[in-house]
mmCIF file of C-alpha atoms and ligand atoms in Angstrom:
data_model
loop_
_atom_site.group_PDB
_atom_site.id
_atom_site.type_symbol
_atom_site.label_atom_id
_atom_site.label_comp_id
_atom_site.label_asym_id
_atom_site.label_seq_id
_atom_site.Cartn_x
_atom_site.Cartn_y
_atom_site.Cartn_z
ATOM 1 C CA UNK A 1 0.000 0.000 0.000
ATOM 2 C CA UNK A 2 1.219 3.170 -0.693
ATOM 3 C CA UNK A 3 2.330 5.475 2.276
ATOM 4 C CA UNK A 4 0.211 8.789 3.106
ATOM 5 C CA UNK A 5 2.286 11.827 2.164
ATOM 6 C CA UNK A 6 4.459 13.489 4.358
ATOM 7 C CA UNK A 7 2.858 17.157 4.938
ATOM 8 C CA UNK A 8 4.514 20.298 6.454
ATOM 9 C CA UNK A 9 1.533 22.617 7.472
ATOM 10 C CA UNK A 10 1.539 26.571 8.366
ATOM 11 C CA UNK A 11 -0.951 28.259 10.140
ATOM 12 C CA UNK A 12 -0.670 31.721 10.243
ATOM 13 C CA UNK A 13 -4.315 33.550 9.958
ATOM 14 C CA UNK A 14 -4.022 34.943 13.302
ATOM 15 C CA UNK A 15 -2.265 35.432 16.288
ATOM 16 C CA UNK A 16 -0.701 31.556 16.647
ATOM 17 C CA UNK A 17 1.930 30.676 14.852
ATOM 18 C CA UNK A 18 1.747 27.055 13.756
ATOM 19 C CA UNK A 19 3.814 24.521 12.151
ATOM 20 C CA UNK A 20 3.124 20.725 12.101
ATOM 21 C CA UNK A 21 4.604 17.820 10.160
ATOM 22 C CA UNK A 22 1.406 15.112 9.716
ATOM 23 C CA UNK A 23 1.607 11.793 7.564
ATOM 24 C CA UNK A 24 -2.058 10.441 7.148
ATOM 25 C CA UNK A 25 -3.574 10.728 10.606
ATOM 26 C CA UNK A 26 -0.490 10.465 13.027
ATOM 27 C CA UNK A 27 0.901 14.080 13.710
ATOM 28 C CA UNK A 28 4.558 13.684 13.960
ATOM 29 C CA UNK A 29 5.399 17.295 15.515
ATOM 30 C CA UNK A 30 3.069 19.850 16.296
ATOM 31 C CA UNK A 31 4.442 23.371 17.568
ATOM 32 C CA UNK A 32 2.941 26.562 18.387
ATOM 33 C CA UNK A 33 4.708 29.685 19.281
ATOM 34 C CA UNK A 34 1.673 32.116 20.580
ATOM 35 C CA UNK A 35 1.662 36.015 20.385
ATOM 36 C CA UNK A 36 -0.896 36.236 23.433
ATOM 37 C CA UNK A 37 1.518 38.558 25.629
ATOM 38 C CA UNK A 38 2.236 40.622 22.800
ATOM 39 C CA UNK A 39 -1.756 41.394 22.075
ATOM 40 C CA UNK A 40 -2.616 41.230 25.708
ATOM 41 C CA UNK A 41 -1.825 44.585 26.301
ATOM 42 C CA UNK A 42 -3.740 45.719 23.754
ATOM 43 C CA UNK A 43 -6.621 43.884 24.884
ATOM 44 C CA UNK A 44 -6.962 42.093 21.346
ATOM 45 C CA UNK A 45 -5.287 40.960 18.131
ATOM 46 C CA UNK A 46 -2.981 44.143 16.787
ATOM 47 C CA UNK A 47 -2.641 43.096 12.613
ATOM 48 C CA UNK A 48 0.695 44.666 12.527
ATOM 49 C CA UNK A 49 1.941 43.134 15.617
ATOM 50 C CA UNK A 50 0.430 39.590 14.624
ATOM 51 C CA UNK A 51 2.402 39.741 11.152
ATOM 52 C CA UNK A 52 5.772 41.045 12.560
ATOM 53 C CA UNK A 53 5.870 37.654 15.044
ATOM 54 C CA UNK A 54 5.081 35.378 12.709
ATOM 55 C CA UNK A 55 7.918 36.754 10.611
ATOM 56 C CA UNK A 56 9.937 36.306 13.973
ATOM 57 C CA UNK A 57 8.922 32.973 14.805
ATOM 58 C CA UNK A 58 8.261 31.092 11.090
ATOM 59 C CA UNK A 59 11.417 30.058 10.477
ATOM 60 C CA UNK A 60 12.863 28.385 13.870
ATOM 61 C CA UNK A 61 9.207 26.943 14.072
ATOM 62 C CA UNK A 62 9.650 25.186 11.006
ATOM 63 C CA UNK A 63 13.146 23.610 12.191
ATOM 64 C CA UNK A 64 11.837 22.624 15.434
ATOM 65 C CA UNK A 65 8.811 20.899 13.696
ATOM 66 C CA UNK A 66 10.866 18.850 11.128
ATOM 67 C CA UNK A 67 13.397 18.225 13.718
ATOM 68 C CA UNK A 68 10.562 16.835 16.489
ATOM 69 C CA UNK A 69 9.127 14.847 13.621
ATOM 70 C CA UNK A 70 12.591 13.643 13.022
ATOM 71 C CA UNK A 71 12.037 14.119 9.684
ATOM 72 C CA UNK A 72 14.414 16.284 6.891
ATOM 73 C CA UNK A 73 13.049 18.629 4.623
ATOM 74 C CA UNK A 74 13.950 16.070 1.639
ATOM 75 C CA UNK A 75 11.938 13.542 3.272
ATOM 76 C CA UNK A 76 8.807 16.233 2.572
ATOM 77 C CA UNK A 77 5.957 15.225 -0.266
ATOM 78 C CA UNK A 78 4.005 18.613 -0.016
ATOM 79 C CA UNK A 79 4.111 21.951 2.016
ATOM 80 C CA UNK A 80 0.898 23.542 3.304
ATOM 81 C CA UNK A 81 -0.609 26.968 4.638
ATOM 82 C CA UNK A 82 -3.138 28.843 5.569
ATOM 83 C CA UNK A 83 -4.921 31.016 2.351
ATOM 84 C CA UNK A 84 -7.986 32.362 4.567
ATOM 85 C CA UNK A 85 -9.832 33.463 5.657
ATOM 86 C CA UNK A 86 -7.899 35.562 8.224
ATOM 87 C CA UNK A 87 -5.455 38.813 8.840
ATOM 88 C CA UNK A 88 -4.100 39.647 5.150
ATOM 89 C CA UNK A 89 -0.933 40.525 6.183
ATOM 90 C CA UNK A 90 -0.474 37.345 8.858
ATOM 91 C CA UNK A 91 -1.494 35.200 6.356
ATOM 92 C CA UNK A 92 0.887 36.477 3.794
ATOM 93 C CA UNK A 93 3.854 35.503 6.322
ATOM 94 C CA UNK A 94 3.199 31.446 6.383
ATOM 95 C CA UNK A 95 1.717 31.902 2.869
ATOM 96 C CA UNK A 96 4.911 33.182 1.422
ATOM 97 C CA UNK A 97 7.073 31.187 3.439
ATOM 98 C CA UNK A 98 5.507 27.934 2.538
ATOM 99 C CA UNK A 99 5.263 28.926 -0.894
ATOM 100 C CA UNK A 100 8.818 29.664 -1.066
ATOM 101 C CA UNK A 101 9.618 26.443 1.053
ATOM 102 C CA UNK A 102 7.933 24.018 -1.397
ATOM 103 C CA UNK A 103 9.469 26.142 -4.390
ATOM 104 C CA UNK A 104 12.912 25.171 -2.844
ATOM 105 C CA UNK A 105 12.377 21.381 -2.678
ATOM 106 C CA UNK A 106 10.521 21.692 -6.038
ATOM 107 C CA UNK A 107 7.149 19.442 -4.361
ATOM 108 C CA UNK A 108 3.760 20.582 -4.662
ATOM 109 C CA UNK A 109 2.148 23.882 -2.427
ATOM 110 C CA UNK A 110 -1.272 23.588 -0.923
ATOM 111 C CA UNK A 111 -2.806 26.986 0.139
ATOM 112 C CA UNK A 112 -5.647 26.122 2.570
ATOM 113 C CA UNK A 113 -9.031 27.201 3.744
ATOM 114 C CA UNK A 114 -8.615 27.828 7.522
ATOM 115 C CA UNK A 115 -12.059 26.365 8.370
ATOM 116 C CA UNK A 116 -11.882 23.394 6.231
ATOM 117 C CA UNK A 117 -8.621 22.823 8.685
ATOM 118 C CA UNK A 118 -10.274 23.207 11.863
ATOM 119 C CA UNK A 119 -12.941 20.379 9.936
ATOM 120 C CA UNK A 120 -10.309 17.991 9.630
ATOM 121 C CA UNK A 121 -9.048 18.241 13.327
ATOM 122 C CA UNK A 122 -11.492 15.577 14.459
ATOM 123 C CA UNK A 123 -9.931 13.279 12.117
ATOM 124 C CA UNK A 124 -6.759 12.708 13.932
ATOM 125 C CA UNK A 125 -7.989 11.289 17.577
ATOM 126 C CA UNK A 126 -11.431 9.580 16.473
ATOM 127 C CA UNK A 127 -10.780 7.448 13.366
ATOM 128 C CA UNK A 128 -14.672 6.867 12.865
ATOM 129 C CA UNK A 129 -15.276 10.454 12.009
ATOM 130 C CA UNK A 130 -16.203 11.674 8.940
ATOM 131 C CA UNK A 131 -19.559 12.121 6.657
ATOM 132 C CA UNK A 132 -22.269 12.374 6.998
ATOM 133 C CA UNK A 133 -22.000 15.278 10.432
ATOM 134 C CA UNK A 134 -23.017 17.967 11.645
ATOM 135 C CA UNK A 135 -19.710 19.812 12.581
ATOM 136 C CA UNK A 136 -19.927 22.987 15.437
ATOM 137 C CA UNK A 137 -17.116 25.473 13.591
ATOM 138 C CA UNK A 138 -16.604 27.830 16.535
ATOM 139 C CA UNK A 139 -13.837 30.409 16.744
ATOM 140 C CA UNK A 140 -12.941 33.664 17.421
ATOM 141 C CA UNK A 141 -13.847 34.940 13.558
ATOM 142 C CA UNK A 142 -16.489 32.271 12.797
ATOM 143 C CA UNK A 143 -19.156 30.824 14.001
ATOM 144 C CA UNK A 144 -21.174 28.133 11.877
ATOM 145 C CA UNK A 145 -23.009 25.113 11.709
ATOM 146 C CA UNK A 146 -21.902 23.093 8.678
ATOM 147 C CA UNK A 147 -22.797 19.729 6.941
ATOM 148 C CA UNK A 148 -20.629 17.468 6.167
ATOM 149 C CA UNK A 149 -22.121 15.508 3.164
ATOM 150 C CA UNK A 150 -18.480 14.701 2.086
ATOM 151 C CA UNK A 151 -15.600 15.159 2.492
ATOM 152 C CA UNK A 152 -14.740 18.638 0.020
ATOM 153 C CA UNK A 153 -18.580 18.822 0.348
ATOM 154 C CA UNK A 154 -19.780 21.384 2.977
ATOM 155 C CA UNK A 155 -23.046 22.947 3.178
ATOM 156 C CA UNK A 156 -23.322 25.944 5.678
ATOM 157 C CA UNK A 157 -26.172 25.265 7.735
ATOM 158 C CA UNK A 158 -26.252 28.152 9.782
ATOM 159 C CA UNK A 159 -23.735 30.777 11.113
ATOM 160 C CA UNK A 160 -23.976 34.043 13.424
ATOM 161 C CA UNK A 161 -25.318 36.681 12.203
ATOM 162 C CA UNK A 162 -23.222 39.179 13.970
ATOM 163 C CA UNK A 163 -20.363 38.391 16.800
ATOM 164 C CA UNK A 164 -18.472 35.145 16.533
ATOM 165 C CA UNK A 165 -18.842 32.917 20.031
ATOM 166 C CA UNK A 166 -15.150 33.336 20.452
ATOM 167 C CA UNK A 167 -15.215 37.060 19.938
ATOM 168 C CA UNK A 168 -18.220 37.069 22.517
ATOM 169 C CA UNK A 169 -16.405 35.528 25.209
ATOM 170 C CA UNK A 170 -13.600 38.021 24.281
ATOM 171 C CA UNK A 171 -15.140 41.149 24.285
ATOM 172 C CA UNK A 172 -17.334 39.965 27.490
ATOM 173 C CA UNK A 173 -13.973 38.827 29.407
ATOM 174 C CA UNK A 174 -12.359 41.988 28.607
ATOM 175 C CA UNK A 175 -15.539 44.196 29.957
ATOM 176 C CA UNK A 176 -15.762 42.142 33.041
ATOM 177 C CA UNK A 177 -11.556 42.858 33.114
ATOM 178 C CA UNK A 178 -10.463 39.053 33.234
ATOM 179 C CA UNK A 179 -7.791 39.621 30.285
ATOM 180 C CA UNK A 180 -7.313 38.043 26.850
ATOM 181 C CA UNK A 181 -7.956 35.414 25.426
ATOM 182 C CA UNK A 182 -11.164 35.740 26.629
ATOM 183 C CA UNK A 183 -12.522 32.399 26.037
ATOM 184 C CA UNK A 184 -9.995 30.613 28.169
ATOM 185 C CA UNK A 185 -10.429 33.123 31.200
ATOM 186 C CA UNK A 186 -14.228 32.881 31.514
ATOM 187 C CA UNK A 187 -13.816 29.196 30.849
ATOM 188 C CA UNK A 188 -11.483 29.117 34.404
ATOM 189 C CA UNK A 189 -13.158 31.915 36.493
ATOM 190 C CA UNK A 190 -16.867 29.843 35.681
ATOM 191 C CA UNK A 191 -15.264 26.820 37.549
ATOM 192 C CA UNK A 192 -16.987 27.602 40.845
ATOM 193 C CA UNK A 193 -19.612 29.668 39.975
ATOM 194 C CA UNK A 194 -23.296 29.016 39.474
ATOM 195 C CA UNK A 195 -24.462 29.194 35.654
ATOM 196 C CA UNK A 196 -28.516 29.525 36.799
ATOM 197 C CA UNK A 197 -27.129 32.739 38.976
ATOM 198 C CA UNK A 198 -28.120 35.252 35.802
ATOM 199 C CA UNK A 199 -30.176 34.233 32.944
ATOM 200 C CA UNK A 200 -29.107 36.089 30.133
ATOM 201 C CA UNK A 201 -30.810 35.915 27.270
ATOM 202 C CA UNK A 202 -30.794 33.315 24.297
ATOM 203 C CA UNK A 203 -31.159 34.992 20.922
ATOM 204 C CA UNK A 204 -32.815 34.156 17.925
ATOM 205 C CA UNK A 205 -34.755 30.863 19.360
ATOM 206 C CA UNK A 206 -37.272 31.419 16.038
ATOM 207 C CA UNK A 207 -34.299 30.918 13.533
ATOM 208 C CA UNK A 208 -33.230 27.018 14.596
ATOM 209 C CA UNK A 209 -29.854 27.118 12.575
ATOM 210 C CA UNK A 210 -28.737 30.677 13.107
ATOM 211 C CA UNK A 211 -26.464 32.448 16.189
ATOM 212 C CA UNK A 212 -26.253 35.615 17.282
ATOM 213 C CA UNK A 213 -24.763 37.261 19.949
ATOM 214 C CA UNK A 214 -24.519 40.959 20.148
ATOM 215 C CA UNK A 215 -27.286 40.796 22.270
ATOM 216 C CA UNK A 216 -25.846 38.996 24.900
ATOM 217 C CA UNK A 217 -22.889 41.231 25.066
ATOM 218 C CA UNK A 218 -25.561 44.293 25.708
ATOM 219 C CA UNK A 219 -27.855 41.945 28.406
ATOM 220 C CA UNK A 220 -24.727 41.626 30.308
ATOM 221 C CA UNK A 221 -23.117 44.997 30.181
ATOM 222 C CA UNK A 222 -26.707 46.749 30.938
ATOM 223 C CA UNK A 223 -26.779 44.048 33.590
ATOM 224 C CA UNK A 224 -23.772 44.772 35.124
ATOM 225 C CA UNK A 225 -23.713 48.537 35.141
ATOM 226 C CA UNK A 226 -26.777 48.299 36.878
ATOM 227 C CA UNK A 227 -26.067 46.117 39.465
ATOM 228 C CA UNK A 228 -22.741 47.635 40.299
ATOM 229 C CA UNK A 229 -24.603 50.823 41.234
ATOM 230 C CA UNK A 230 -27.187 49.393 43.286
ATOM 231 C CA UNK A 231 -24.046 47.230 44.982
ATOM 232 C CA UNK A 232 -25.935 43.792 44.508
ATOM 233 C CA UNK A 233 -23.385 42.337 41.191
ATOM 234 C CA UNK A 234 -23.191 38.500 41.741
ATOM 235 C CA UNK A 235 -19.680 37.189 42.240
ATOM 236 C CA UNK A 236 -17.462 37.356 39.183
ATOM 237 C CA UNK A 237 -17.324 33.095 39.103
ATOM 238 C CA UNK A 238 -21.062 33.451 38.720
ATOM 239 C CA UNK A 239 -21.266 36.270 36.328
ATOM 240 C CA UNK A 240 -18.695 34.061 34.108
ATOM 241 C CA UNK A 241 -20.428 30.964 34.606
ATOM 242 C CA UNK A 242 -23.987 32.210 33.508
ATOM 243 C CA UNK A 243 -22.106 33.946 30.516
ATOM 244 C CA UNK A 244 -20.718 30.608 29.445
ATOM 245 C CA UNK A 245 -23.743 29.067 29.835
ATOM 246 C CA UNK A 246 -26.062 31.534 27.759
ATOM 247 C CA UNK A 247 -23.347 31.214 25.248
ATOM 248 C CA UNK A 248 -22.526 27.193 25.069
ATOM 249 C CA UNK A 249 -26.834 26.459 25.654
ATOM 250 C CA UNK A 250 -27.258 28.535 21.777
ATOM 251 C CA UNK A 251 -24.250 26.489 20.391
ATOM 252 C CA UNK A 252 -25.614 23.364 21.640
ATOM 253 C CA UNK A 253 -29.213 24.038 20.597
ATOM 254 C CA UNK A 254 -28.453 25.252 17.536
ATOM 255 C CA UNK A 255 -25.781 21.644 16.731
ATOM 256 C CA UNK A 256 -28.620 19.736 18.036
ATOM 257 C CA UNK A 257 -31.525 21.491 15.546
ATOM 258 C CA UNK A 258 -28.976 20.405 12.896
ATOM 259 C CA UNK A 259 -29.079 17.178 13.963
ATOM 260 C CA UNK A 260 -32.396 16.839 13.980
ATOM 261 C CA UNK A 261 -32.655 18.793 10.433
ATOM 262 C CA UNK A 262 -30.270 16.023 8.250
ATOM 263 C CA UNK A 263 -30.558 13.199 10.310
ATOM 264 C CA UNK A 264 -27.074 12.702 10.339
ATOM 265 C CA UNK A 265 -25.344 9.984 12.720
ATOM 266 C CA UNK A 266 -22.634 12.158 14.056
ATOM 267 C CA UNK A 267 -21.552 15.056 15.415
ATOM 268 C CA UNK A 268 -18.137 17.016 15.316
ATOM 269 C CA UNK A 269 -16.613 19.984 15.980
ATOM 270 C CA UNK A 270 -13.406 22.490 15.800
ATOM 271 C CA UNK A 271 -12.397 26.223 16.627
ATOM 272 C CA UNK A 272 -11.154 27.513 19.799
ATOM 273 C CA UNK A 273 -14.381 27.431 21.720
ATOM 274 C CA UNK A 274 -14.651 24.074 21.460
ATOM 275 C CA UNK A 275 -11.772 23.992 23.776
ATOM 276 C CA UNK A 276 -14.373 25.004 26.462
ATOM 277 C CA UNK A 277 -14.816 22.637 29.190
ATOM 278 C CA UNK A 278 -18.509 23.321 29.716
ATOM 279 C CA UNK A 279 -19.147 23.041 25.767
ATOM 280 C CA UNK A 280 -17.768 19.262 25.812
ATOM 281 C CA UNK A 281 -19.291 18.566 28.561
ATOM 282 C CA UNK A 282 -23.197 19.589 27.378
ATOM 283 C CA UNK A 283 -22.459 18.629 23.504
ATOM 284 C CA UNK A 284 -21.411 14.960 25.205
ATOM 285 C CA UNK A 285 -24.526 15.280 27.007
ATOM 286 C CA UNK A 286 -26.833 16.085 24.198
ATOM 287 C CA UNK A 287 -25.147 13.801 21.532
ATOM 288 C CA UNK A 288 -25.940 11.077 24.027
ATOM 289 C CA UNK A 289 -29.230 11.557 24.738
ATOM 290 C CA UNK A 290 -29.459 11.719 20.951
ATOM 291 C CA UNK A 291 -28.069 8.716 19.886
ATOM 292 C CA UNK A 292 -25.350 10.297 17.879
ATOM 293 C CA UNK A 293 -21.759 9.787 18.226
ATOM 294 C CA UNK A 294 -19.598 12.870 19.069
ATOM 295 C CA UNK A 295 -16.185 13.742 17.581
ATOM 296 C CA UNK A 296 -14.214 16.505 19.318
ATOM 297 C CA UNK A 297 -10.432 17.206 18.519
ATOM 298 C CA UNK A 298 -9.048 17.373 22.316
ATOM 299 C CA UNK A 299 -8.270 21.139 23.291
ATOM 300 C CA UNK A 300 -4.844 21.498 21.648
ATOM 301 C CA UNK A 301 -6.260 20.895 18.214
ATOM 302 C CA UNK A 302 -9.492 22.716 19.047
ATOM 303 C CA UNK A 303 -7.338 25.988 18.473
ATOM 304 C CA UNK A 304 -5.154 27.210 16.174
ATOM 305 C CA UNK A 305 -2.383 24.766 14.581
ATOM 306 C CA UNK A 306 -0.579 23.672 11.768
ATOM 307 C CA UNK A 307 -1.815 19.864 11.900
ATOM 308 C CA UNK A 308 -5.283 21.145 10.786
ATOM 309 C CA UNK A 309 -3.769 22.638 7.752
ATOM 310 C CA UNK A 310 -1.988 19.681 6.826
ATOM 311 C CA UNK A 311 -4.940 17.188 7.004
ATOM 312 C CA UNK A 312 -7.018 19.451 5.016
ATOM 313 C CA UNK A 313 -4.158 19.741 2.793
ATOM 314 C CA UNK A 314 -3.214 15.917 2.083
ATOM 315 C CA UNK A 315 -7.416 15.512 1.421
ATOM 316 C CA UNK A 316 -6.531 18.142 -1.441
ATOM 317 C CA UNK A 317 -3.321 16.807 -2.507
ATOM 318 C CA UNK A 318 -5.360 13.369 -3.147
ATOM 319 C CA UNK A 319 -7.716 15.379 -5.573
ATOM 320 C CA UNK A 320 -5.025 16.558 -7.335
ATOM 321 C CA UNK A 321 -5.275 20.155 -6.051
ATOM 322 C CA UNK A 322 -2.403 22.201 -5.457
ATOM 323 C CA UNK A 323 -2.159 25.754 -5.658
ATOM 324 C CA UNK A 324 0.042 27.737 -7.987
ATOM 325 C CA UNK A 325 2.673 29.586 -7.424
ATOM 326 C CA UNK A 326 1.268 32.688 -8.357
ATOM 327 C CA UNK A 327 -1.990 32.282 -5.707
ATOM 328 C CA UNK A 328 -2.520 35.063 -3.581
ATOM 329 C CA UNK A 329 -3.661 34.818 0.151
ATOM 330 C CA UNK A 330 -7.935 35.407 0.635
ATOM 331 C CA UNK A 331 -8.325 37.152 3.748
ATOM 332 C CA UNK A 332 -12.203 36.609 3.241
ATOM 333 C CA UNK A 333 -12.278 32.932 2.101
ATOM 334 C CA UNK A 334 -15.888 31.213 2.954
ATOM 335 C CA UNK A 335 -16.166 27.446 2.831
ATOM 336 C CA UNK A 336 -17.966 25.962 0.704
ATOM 337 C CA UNK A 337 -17.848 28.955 -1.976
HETATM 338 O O1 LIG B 1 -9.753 28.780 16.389
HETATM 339 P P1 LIG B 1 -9.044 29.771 17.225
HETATM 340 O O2 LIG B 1 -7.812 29.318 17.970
HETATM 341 O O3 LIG B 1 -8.616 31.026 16.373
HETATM 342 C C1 LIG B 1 -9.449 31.558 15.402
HETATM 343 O O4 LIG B 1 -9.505 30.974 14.290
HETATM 344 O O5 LIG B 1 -10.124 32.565 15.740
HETATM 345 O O6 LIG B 1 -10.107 30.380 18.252
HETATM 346 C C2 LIG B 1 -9.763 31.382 19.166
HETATM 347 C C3 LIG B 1 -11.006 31.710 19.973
HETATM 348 C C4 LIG B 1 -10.828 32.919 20.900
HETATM 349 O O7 LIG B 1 -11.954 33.760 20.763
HETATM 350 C C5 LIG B 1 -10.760 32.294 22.288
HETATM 351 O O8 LIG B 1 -11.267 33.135 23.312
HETATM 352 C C6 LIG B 1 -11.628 31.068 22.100
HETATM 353 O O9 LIG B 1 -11.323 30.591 20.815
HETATM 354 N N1 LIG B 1 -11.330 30.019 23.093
HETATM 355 C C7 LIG B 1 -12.221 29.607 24.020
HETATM 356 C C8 LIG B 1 -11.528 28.684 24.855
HETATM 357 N N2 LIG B 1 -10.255 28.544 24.376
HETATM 358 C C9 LIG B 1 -10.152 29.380 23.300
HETATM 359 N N3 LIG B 1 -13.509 29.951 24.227
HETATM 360 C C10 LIG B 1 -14.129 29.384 25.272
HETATM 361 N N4 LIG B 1 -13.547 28.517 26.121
HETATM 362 C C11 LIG B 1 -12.260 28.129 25.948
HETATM 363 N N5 LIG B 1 -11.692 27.270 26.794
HETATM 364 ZN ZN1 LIG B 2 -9.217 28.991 13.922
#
């Protein structure tokens, strides 16, 4: 049988920079070099500052990776990297270096779609996933609810129609002052507090496959200015917790709707926010209850990394599909467009 290729993947749409050497569905080296400090200060992602360290950080990455794979760059069948959607100019970095990279060792480039990446990440710690699902895409950028008729084959089922879920736990954790990433600090401070203490409100419960959540971020900031003058604000590890909750209780609805919509046998899932301990928890819950089996990359591969990018990218090698050298980046790349 004929080995899988040998993939060196870049991810560099954001504020992670990530390189990861992946042959079929073993991941040989995975490594991350994050810019949270550097944004921290700034209370979010700064473009500018999120391009510069990738430029800093792409190229020992990319040793470190080939060397924990113990591989050499000869060894290599394809390079891949992020195309979009994401920053323009922090895609451009692992974009131009992989381009470059794969020029060098004359093998085949393979610009990827960030989201059909963070579809993949299942693949790689539950072998029985794959169409038909229903897949929970939830990130800082994007949130959607996409089919997965085949693989290559995605219909969006439903997305937000304003605020991502990760941008909602950002923006919240950074009003409520418990720093950036937002998702993670929430996730930590909700530990011990009690998610019935506040119920905030669930949006859109008359459009099954759609999310929003502006109005969340208003219900709690009206909330909490008013309480904090009348002196009666709940503790902060119940504030977070019922945050969380009103948050993960639409994304689980919503995944569940879709469910019930195609029928499907499975469910899986990727983005940051699927990192979230309360998330797994209720989607394992649900998925149960439903009969359906549940796929979830653990938390590592939940966020942003270069593995994702090379499973999507040895599914497109397979077609056939690489990308020329001329290709540009596509900061505002949609799947299945
Ligand atoms: O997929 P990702 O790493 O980057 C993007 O493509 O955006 O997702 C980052 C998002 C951030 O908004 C972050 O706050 C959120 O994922 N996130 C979480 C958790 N870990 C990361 N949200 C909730 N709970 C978490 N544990
Ligand atoms: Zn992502």
């Amino acid at each position: 049988m004929k080995r899988a290729p040998l993939i060196l993947g870049f991810e560099t749409s954001c504020d992670e920079t990530g390189v990861a050497v992946v042959r079929g569905s073993t991941v040989l080296s995975n490594v991350l070099a994050t810019q949270v400090d550097e944004h921290a200060r700034f209370g979010g992602v700064v473009p500018e500052v999120a391009a510069r360290a990738h430029v800093e950080a792409i190229r020992s990455l990319s040793h470190r990776a080939l060397r924990d794979a113990g591989v050499h760059s000869m060894d290599l069948d394809a390079v891949a990297a992020t195309r979009g959607p994401g920053l323009a100019g922090a895609l451009m970095v692992g974009f131009s270096y992989g381009k470059a990279l794969a020029w060098a060792l004359d093998i085949p480039f393979i610009g990827v779609d960030h989201m059909e990446g963070h579809l993949f990440a299942p693949r790689f710690e539950n072998p029985e996933y794959g169409p038909p699902a229903v897949v929970l895409l939830a990130s800082g950028g994007h949130s959607e609810i996409v089919h997965l008729r085949r693989w290559g084959d995605y219909e969006v089922l439903g997305a937000t129609i304003d605020d991502a879920a990760g941008e909602a736990f950002d923006k919240l954790a950074r009003f409520l002052g418990l720093g950036f990433p937002g998702g993670p600090a929430i996730d930590r401070e909700a530990e011990t507090g009690d998610p019935a203490a506040v119920a905030f409100p669930r949006a859109l419960a008359d459009r099954p496959l759609d999310l929003s959540f502006s109005g969340l971020k208003t219900a709690v900031t009206t909330y909490v200015r008013s309480h904090h003058e009348a002196g009666d604000l709940p503790p902060m590890a119940d504030l977070a917790a019922a945050i969380q909750e009103a948050i993960v209780d639409v994304l689980v609805t919503k995944t569940m709707n879709a469910v019930a919509a195609t029928g499907v046998p499975a469910v899986g899932g990727g983005g940051g926010v699927l990192a979230n301990r309360r998330l797994r928890q209720r989607l394992a819950e649900e998925c149960a209850g439903a009969g359906v089996a549940l796929h979830l990359p653990s938390a590592e591969l939940c966020t942003d990394n270069g593995a994702m990018i090379a499973a999507a990218a040895a599914f497109r090698l397979g077609r056939g599909e690489v990308t020329s050298p001329d290709a540009e980046v596509d900061s505002s790349m949609r799947l299945g467009a």
